[in-house]
């Protein structure tokens, strides 16, 4: 079937009505024509939790706010959409009732089965998922993924933590032992041990992404064990940060900048920079460029960043952290370079072997590095 | 200082107080309500509303204690609404409780949106552990005045229910509405007042969560604590002092899971985290019996008929 | 004789009038609420209507949300006939979904209809047993069933999380621990011509069947008698304990079926999203429907519609997600309060007549 690869503006704006006939055009390079000045691109964002949680969802919301300022973008969002059939309905509703042309479902669990079920029904609509799960050839053409290697920021934060800790014991309050979380724990520990070889990281898994009381308890237990720097990977780090501040220890943040919550103890933090991702996407779409299936990057590409250092961070530690940052920027830093053992003594990365950040092998991480006290089994 | 395994014990002790305090207030409130013959399952909504109100008022006024007071008042209002609705014939108080839970929670989330970001002033701590030079023990014994207030309320409530005319009226309304009416007591008014007072206490319990521990207002703050309070009251056999011990027990059990992980016992943490619920169920199974009525149950409670 | 017709008519009209009146009052109250929040109530209602019932898409959105509620409401409604107040629907859903998923994994080569039937059966048995624990504890140990079913909810969720992340975990489900996929071929399909899966049909059929069970069989009558007065029932020789257990089994089976549908129609796996609060929403549906399974159907649709409108309210009016919670609270408080109005009108009328 000889289908036209050029879409008129009217067809794009009509969206789903002609979805069937335009099926062949469900490719990421369908946007052939330039956008007129009066046409706004409609972008819909879906958050799994409240948009001001000082954490994961807020980071995305801040990105959305940044892109909404562009005068050729109309952005809207919906928060607290659970990972059930509700998100499918939300996405369909955004397309059908609001005319969304690009959707950003931001929670990891939205991809399978939800996006995979809805995307084929709307081949003209772009579904850009935060999570890095897109596989060329396996998934529909109008789906794409983006993710940031925030574990690079955690590595730098780990250096600061390792440099500033007096007891040599670090703590990590984590939600679940899934690869993304384990990667953060490991990067943090590897960073810390690069400046203080014998320090340890105690991990406590709370079991779910948002459990304020348990996160507070976990932080308290860690401090009771003599730990003096704590970080976390939960949806909203607010509780962990304020509890650390109350107990008078240091902390490093995650997702967003939480220095306001812990002005004395917040050393630095690992932050997302979604604004850059969203603005880049908006730009690509406006120029009619092909949107890549997979957008990934770390510190170098600007998808993630490191919070400013607290003034109490010593010069020596700053220097070490800045050196690491510079190496990331120049592309010469490899975090997962052998030999690396896990915390049971088994060699997981042999000497001489290196895994670049883009290496798929890292996506199925199921081990904890040497120096981490904890277990991936539940 | 290395404490190793003792850390678990210290955490349990600290947790008993830290986590138990809101439960103490909510269960005392529910205890009073149930003594008068009304069951209020809407305390979950009251708790959340109290947390939000306390946080908001503390933020605006700069005084966390004012926040606590207003939280109590908000709780009292919700409690009064609940009991007023239930005072009409044939209105199902358990159903109303669940609807109030939805309403209170929804209202709190709705009004609380602007307060998730800013940081309110925190309630101060009292250092009970100053004598120790084990920092962990000191931290565990760093309590808030609300805990001490809660103990006082528990003692006072127990004494007043037993020894004052007011307490007698409440108990009669709870044991037999007919007898109360025969005595000329305004049963509905007694119940509305008791539920309002119960709501006041529950609201204070909520403000503890947002203004002290975990010191955060957000939409995930409560996870069924208000509902559990109803279980705890039964557990405590409707004795205010019993509510104290049961709340402490619960708090300690809830602290067990995370603290075991911190010393390296990591298997089965989901199950460990469910210990408080398993424990409550086990105790109820062991101590209840069809042959004798639950000792201390107010007979007007629809739950037990 | 000429007075019978108006009185019967009145009695039949009464529930409709009262419900209609309640809904109107709640709409006024909620309208006042959103007005205070700065939105235009008329527009808000228009949006809600559009999102819930305005287009074919909206209807399907509403119905798909109502489907699980029809089943989970039975978890509370059926034991209600016996005078039991059970709020353990969440636990039944979770256990049903978990065991249904596990069963599917034990029969990798069986044809889809067999797999689905077995899954449904295991899901129902698992949910039924879970809920009947609360019933049994009430009858044999006088443990309050509201509290025990609540505690069992939390325990069920803990068991689900534990098993899904350890024993039954699919190593491929890295970032979202789940059981193995049951296989695309085994998924429940859509009702032809619509976007709705067959789970909706299960809900409707279950409500109709249980209504028949409770209102037109000896078993149902016996249950209602036992619910009215346990002592009288025992004196009359009714096996109260057995009635309680069976009713709880049936009620829990409905919840378990809802869990199985979640797995087989939507996710294909069991994981923590089974804990989606369908159980708790079902409680409200049951109470508003006054435990009548037929009434559960429209109430579930109403609640589904309210929830379906949440998204558009957020986007069109900048109203937070909590708005819908407040609306649910208001509607149900008013409807529950209106219980007291039943019988008042006819009483007034009767006094006037005599």
PDB file of C-alpha atoms in Angstrom, chain A residues 50-54 58 79-80 169 175-177 202-208 210-218 220-226 236 238-239 242-243 245-247 260-261 373-378, chain B residues 1-4 7-8 10-11 15 18-19 55 109 113 115-119 122 125 135-136 139 142 209 212-221 225 254-255 258-259 261-264 266-270 273:
ATOM      1  CA  UNK A  50       1.221  13.692  43.696  1.00  0.00           C
ATOM      2  CA  UNK A  51       3.082  16.222  41.656  1.00  0.00           C
ATOM      3  CA  UNK A  52       4.567  17.983  44.646  1.00  0.00           C
ATOM      4  CA  UNK A  53       6.071  15.088  46.508  1.00  0.00           C
ATOM      5  CA  UNK A  54       9.564  16.643  46.708  1.00  0.00           C
ATOM      6  CA  UNK A  58       7.926  16.520  41.300  1.00  0.00           C
ATOM      7  CA  UNK A  79      -1.460  13.109  38.805  1.00  0.00           C
ATOM      8  CA  UNK A  80      -2.052  10.128  41.045  1.00  0.00           C
ATOM      9  CA  UNK A 169      29.343   3.851  57.633  1.00  0.00           C
ATOM     10  CA  UNK A 175      12.058   0.954  48.343  1.00  0.00           C
ATOM     11  CA  UNK A 176      12.508  -2.343  46.521  1.00  0.00           C
ATOM     12  CA  UNK A 177      15.486  -4.416  45.351  1.00  0.00           C
ATOM     13  CA  UNK A 202      23.779  -0.451  55.086  1.00  0.00           C
ATOM     14  CA  UNK A 203      20.661  -0.927  53.020  1.00  0.00           C
ATOM     15  CA  UNK A 204      17.142  -1.114  54.348  1.00  0.00           C
ATOM     16  CA  UNK A 205      14.297  -1.959  51.987  1.00  0.00           C
ATOM     17  CA  UNK A 206      10.973  -0.521  53.042  1.00  0.00           C
ATOM     18  CA  UNK A 207       8.953  -2.601  50.591  1.00  0.00           C
ATOM     19  CA  UNK A 208       7.114   0.123  48.748  1.00  0.00           C
ATOM     20  CA  UNK A 210       6.024   5.686  49.597  1.00  0.00           C
ATOM     21  CA  UNK A 211       5.767   4.697  53.256  1.00  0.00           C
ATOM     22  CA  UNK A 212       6.619   7.727  55.403  1.00  0.00           C
ATOM     23  CA  UNK A 213       6.537   6.046  58.803  1.00  0.00           C
ATOM     24  CA  UNK A 214       8.651   3.116  57.692  1.00  0.00           C
ATOM     25  CA  UNK A 215      11.135   5.392  55.959  1.00  0.00           C
ATOM     26  CA  UNK A 216      11.477   7.367  59.177  1.00  0.00           C
ATOM     27  CA  UNK A 217      11.945   4.186  61.180  1.00  0.00           C
ATOM     28  CA  UNK A 218      14.510   2.896  58.715  1.00  0.00           C
ATOM     29  CA  UNK A 220      16.394   6.046  62.691  1.00  0.00           C
ATOM     30  CA  UNK A 221      17.582   2.433  62.776  1.00  0.00           C
ATOM     31  CA  UNK A 222      20.443   3.288  60.458  1.00  0.00           C
ATOM     32  CA  UNK A 223      21.501   6.184  62.628  1.00  0.00           C
ATOM     33  CA  UNK A 224      21.284   3.956  65.687  1.00  0.00           C
ATOM     34  CA  UNK A 225      23.852   1.723  64.049  1.00  0.00           C
ATOM     35  CA  UNK A 226      26.347   4.529  63.877  1.00  0.00           C
ATOM     36  CA  UNK A 236       9.584  11.137  48.188  1.00  0.00           C
ATOM     37  CA  UNK A 238      11.368  14.303  52.247  1.00  0.00           C
ATOM     38  CA  UNK A 239      10.934  12.141  55.336  1.00  0.00           C
ATOM     39  CA  UNK A 242      14.162  15.668  57.636  1.00  0.00           C
ATOM     40  CA  UNK A 243      14.784  12.692  59.903  1.00  0.00           C
ATOM     41  CA  UNK A 245      18.494  16.541  59.959  1.00  0.00           C
ATOM     42  CA  UNK A 246      16.767  15.907  63.252  1.00  0.00           C
ATOM     43  CA  UNK A 247      19.272  13.230  64.241  1.00  0.00           C
ATOM     44  CA  UNK A 260      15.756  23.350  52.071  1.00  0.00           C
ATOM     45  CA  UNK A 261      14.655  20.381  54.107  1.00  0.00           C
ATOM     46  CA  UNK A 373      25.431  -4.688  53.945  1.00  0.00           C
ATOM     47  CA  UNK A 374      22.119  -6.079  52.887  1.00  0.00           C
ATOM     48  CA  UNK A 375      20.520  -8.613  50.626  1.00  0.00           C
ATOM     49  CA  UNK A 376      18.558  -8.526  47.412  1.00  0.00           C
ATOM     50  CA  UNK A 377      16.384 -11.406  48.535  1.00  0.00           C
ATOM     51  CA  UNK A 378      13.172 -10.672  50.312  1.00  0.00           C
TER      52      UNK A 378
ATOM     53  CA  UNK B   1      29.235   3.822  69.108  1.00  0.00           C
ATOM     54  CA  UNK B   2      28.642   0.244  68.054  1.00  0.00           C
ATOM     55  CA  UNK B   3      25.515  -1.248  69.461  1.00  0.00           C
ATOM     56  CA  UNK B   4      24.975  -4.141  67.118  1.00  0.00           C
ATOM     57  CA  UNK B   7      20.233  -1.633  68.391  1.00  0.00           C
ATOM     58  CA  UNK B   8      17.165  -3.694  67.662  1.00  0.00           C
ATOM     59  CA  UNK B  10      16.701   0.214  71.419  1.00  0.00           C
ATOM     60  CA  UNK B  11      14.841   0.734  68.158  1.00  0.00           C
ATOM     61  CA  UNK B  15       9.640   2.943  68.154  1.00  0.00           C
ATOM     62  CA  UNK B  18       7.634   7.244  68.441  1.00  0.00           C
ATOM     63  CA  UNK B  19       5.163   5.218  66.456  1.00  0.00           C
ATOM     64  CA  UNK B  55       0.628  21.434  59.624  1.00  0.00           C
ATOM     65  CA  UNK B 109      -5.846  16.168  50.508  1.00  0.00           C
ATOM     66  CA  UNK B 113      -2.210  20.717  48.357  1.00  0.00           C
ATOM     67  CA  UNK B 115       1.193  22.600  52.178  1.00  0.00           C
ATOM     68  CA  UNK B 116       3.118  19.664  50.782  1.00  0.00           C
ATOM     69  CA  UNK B 117       6.105  21.749  49.778  1.00  0.00           C
ATOM     70  CA  UNK B 118       6.776  24.164  52.608  1.00  0.00           C
ATOM     71  CA  UNK B 119       8.297  23.150  55.928  1.00  0.00           C
ATOM     72  CA  UNK B 122       8.437  21.198  64.270  1.00  0.00           C
ATOM     73  CA  UNK B 125      11.501  17.163  71.777  1.00  0.00           C
ATOM     74  CA  UNK B 135      23.684   8.167  71.652  1.00  0.00           C
ATOM     75  CA  UNK B 136      21.217   5.668  70.264  1.00  0.00           C
ATOM     76  CA  UNK B 139      17.772   9.344  70.549  1.00  0.00           C
ATOM     77  CA  UNK B 142      13.951  11.749  72.847  1.00  0.00           C
ATOM     78  CA  UNK B 209       2.364  12.605  62.564  1.00  0.00           C
ATOM     79  CA  UNK B 212       6.755  15.543  64.832  1.00  0.00           C
ATOM     80  CA  UNK B 213       7.207  12.057  63.437  1.00  0.00           C
ATOM     81  CA  UNK B 214       7.629  11.492  60.597  1.00  0.00           C
ATOM     82  CA  UNK B 215       7.232  15.265  60.362  1.00  0.00           C
ATOM     83  CA  UNK B 216       5.833  15.509  56.925  1.00  0.00           C
ATOM     84  CA  UNK B 217       2.563  16.444  55.348  1.00  0.00           C
ATOM     85  CA  UNK B 218       1.904  14.440  52.234  1.00  0.00           C
ATOM     86  CA  UNK B 219      -0.797  12.309  50.783  1.00  0.00           C
ATOM     87  CA  UNK B 220       0.774   9.068  51.837  1.00  0.00           C
ATOM     88  CA  UNK B 221       1.048   9.971  55.491  1.00  0.00           C
ATOM     89  CA  UNK B 225      -3.693   4.015  61.345  1.00  0.00           C
ATOM     90  CA  UNK B 254       6.131  -1.733  63.830  1.00  0.00           C
ATOM     91  CA  UNK B 255       9.711  -0.721  64.510  1.00  0.00           C
ATOM     92  CA  UNK B 258      13.279  -1.908  59.711  1.00  0.00           C
ATOM     93  CA  UNK B 259      15.555  -2.369  62.684  1.00  0.00           C
ATOM     94  CA  UNK B 261      17.206  -5.053  58.453  1.00  0.00           C
ATOM     95  CA  UNK B 262      19.655  -2.566  59.846  1.00  0.00           C
ATOM     96  CA  UNK B 263      21.491  -5.382  61.603  1.00  0.00           C
ATOM     97  CA  UNK B 264      21.432  -7.552  58.552  1.00  0.00           C
ATOM     98  CA  UNK B 266      16.877  -9.159  55.628  1.00  0.00           C
ATOM     99  CA  UNK B 267      14.804 -12.148  54.688  1.00  0.00           C
ATOM    100  CA  UNK B 268      11.071 -11.784  54.679  1.00  0.00           C
ATOM    101  CA  UNK B 269      10.862  -8.111  55.483  1.00  0.00           C
ATOM    102  CA  UNK B 270       7.348  -7.902  54.070  1.00  0.00           C
ATOM    103  CA  UNK B 273       6.535  -5.465  58.514  1.00  0.00           C
TER     104      UNK B 273
END
